[in-house]
């Protein structure tokens, strides 16, 4: 008897793009939300819009996602002033360098917001997500 591993994997939905991978991707994005910094919700929403569900890779494609994820200020950052001398924003050169200053995250929208949100979510929720994925596999979801 010859077993076809690829067919078995497809039957159980555990191939790339399969039902189980889609479940895991969606579950991770949902579970990451309370850990993701959310001043204007764009970073949180970018996980949904930037990810191909079923690919096994969550993408948050915003210009500042990497800096937020690392949790460290990158610079130099030069203040931009209005006519009355009030700082209205910051401008940076194309090449930025890591500083020793850590970011401070607002917890008003997402109480668990902070750096390395995927890793922190995975430490708390990873086993739960994998157990649910295993139940799907056991049922033979396609």
Coordinates of N, CA and C in Angstrom, one line a residue, residues 44-115:
X44 N -3.5 48.0 13.3 CA -4.3 46.9 13.5 C -5.0 46.4 12.3
X45 N -5.6 47.3 11.5 CA -6.3 47.0 10.3 C -5.3 46.4 9.2
X46 N -4.1 46.9 9.2 CA -3.2 46.5 8.2 C -2.9 45.0 8.3
X47 N -3.1 44.3 9.4 CA -2.9 42.9 9.5 C -3.9 42.2 8.7
X48 N -5.1 42.7 8.6 CA -6.2 42.1 7.8 C -6.0 42.4 6.3
X49 N -5.6 43.7 6.0 CA -5.6 44.1 4.6 C -4.2 43.6 3.9
X50 N -3.2 43.5 4.7 CA -1.9 43.1 4.1 C -1.6 41.6 4.1
X51 N -2.4 40.8 4.7 CA -2.2 39.4 4.8 C -3.0 38.6 3.8
X52 N -2.4 37.7 3.1 CA -3.1 36.7 2.2 C -3.5 35.6 3.2
X53 N -4.7 35.5 3.5 CA -5.2 34.5 4.5 C -4.9 33.1 3.9
X54 N -4.2 32.3 4.6 CA -3.9 31.0 4.2 C -2.4 30.9 3.8
X55 N -1.7 32.0 3.8 CA -0.3 32.0 3.4 C 0.6 31.6 4.5
X56 N 0.1 31.7 5.7 CA 1.0 31.4 6.9 C 1.9 32.5 7.3
X57 N 1.6 33.7 6.7 CA 2.5 34.8 7.1 C 1.5 36.1 7.3
X58 N 1.7 36.7 8.4 CA 0.9 37.9 8.7 C 1.7 39.1 8.3
X59 N 1.1 40.0 7.5 CA 1.9 41.1 7.0 C 1.1 42.4 7.5
X60 N 1.9 43.3 8.1 CA 1.4 44.6 8.5 C 2.2 45.6 7.8
X61 N 1.7 46.0 6.6 CA 2.5 46.8 5.7 C 2.2 48.3 5.9
X62 N 2.7 48.9 6.9 CA 2.7 50.4 7.1 C 4.1 50.9 7.3
X63 N 4.3 52.2 7.0 CA 5.7 52.7 7.0 C 6.3 52.6 8.4
X64 N 5.5 52.5 9.5 CA 6.1 52.5 10.8 C 5.9 51.2 11.5
X65 N 5.4 50.1 10.9 CA 5.2 48.8 11.6 C 6.4 48.3 12.2
X66 N 7.5 48.3 11.5 CA 8.8 47.7 12.0 C 9.2 48.4 13.3
X67 N 9.2 49.8 13.2 CA 9.6 50.5 14.4 C 8.7 50.3 15.6
X68 N 7.4 50.2 15.4 CA 6.5 49.9 16.4 C 6.7 48.5 17.0
X69 N 6.9 47.6 16.1 CA 7.1 46.2 16.5 C 8.4 46.0 17.4
X70 N 9.4 46.7 17.0 CA 10.7 46.6 17.7 C 10.6 47.4 19.1
X71 N 9.8 48.4 19.1 CA 9.6 49.1 20.4 C 10.7 50.1 20.7
X72 N 11.4 50.5 19.7 CA 12.6 51.4 20.0 C 12.5 52.6 19.0
X73 N 12.8 53.7 19.5 CA 12.8 54.9 18.6 C 13.9 54.8 17.7
X74 N 13.6 55.1 16.4 CA 14.7 55.2 15.4 C 14.8 56.6 15.0
X75 N 16.0 57.1 14.7 CA 16.2 58.5 14.4 C 17.3 58.7 13.4
X76 N 17.7 59.9 13.2 CA 17.3 61.1 13.8 C 15.9 61.6 13.4
X77 N 15.2 62.2 14.2 CA 13.9 62.8 13.9 C 14.0 64.3 14.2
X78 N 13.6 65.1 13.2 CA 13.7 66.5 13.3 C 12.3 67.1 13.4
X79 N 12.1 68.0 14.5 CA 10.8 68.6 14.6 C 10.4 69.5 13.5
X80 N 9.2 69.5 13.2 CA 8.6 70.5 12.2 C 7.7 71.4 12.9
X81 N 7.9 72.7 12.7 CA 7.1 73.7 13.4 C 6.2 74.5 12.5
X82 N 5.1 74.9 13.1 CA 4.2 75.8 12.3 C 4.7 77.3 12.5
X83 N 3.9 78.2 12.0 CA 4.3 79.6 12.0 C 4.5 80.2 13.4
X84 N 3.7 79.6 14.4 CA 3.8 80.1 15.8 C 4.8 79.4 16.6
X85 N 5.5 78.5 16.0 CA 6.6 77.8 16.7 C 6.1 76.5 17.4
X86 N 4.9 76.0 17.2 CA 4.4 74.8 17.8 C 4.8 73.6 16.9
X87 N 5.3 72.5 17.5 CA 5.7 71.3 16.8 C 4.4 70.7 16.2
X88 N 4.4 70.5 14.9 CA 3.3 69.9 14.2 C 3.6 68.5 13.7
X89 N 4.8 68.1 13.8 CA 5.2 66.8 13.3 C 6.7 66.6 13.3
X90 N 7.1 65.5 12.8 CA 8.5 65.2 12.8 C 8.9 64.7 11.4
X91 N 10.2 65.0 11.0 CA 10.7 64.6 9.7 C 12.0 63.8 9.9
X92 N 12.2 62.8 9.1 CA 13.4 62.0 9.3 C 14.0 61.8 7.9
X93 N 15.3 61.6 8.0 CA 16.0 61.2 6.7 C 15.6 59.8 6.3
X94 N 15.9 59.4 5.1 CA 15.6 58.1 4.6 C 16.2 57.0 5.4
X95 N 17.4 57.1 5.8 CA 18.2 56.1 6.6 C 18.0 56.5 8.0
X96 N 17.4 55.6 8.8 CA 17.3 55.9 10.3 C 18.1 54.9 11.0
X97 N 18.4 55.2 12.3 CA 19.2 54.3 13.1 C 18.5 54.1 14.4
X98 N 18.7 52.9 14.9 CA 18.1 52.5 16.2 C 18.8 53.3 17.3
X99 N 17.9 53.9 18.2 CA 18.4 54.6 19.4 C 18.3 53.7 20.6
X100 N 18.6 54.2 21.7 CA 18.5 53.4 23.0 C 17.2 53.7 23.7
X101 N 16.4 54.6 23.1 CA 15.1 55.1 23.7 C 14.0 54.1 23.3
X102 N 13.3 53.6 24.3 CA 12.1 52.7 24.1 C 10.9 53.6 23.8
X103 N 10.0 53.0 22.9 CA 8.7 53.7 22.7 C 7.8 53.5 23.9
X104 N 6.9 54.4 24.1 CA 5.9 54.3 25.1 C 4.6 54.2 24.4
X105 N 3.8 53.1 24.7 CA 2.6 52.8 24.0 C 1.4 53.3 24.8
X106 N 0.4 53.8 24.1 CA -0.9 54.2 24.7 C -1.6 52.9 24.9
X107 N -2.3 52.7 26.0 CA -3.1 51.5 26.3 C -4.5 51.8 26.3
X108 N -4.9 53.0 25.8 CA -6.3 53.5 25.9 C -7.2 52.6 25.0
X109 N -6.8 52.2 23.8 CA -7.6 51.4 23.0 C -7.4 49.9 23.2
X110 N -6.1 49.6 23.3 CA -5.7 48.2 23.5 C -4.9 48.1 24.7
X111 N -5.5 47.6 25.8 CA -4.8 47.5 27.1 C -3.4 46.7 27.1
X112 N -3.3 45.8 26.2 CA -2.1 45.0 26.1 C -1.1 45.5 25.1
X113 N -1.3 46.6 24.5 CA -0.5 47.2 23.4 C 0.9 47.3 23.8
X114 N 1.8 47.0 22.9 CA 3.2 47.1 23.2 C 4.1 46.5 22.1
X115 N 5.4 46.4 22.3 CA 6.2 45.9 21.3 C 6.1 44.4 21.1

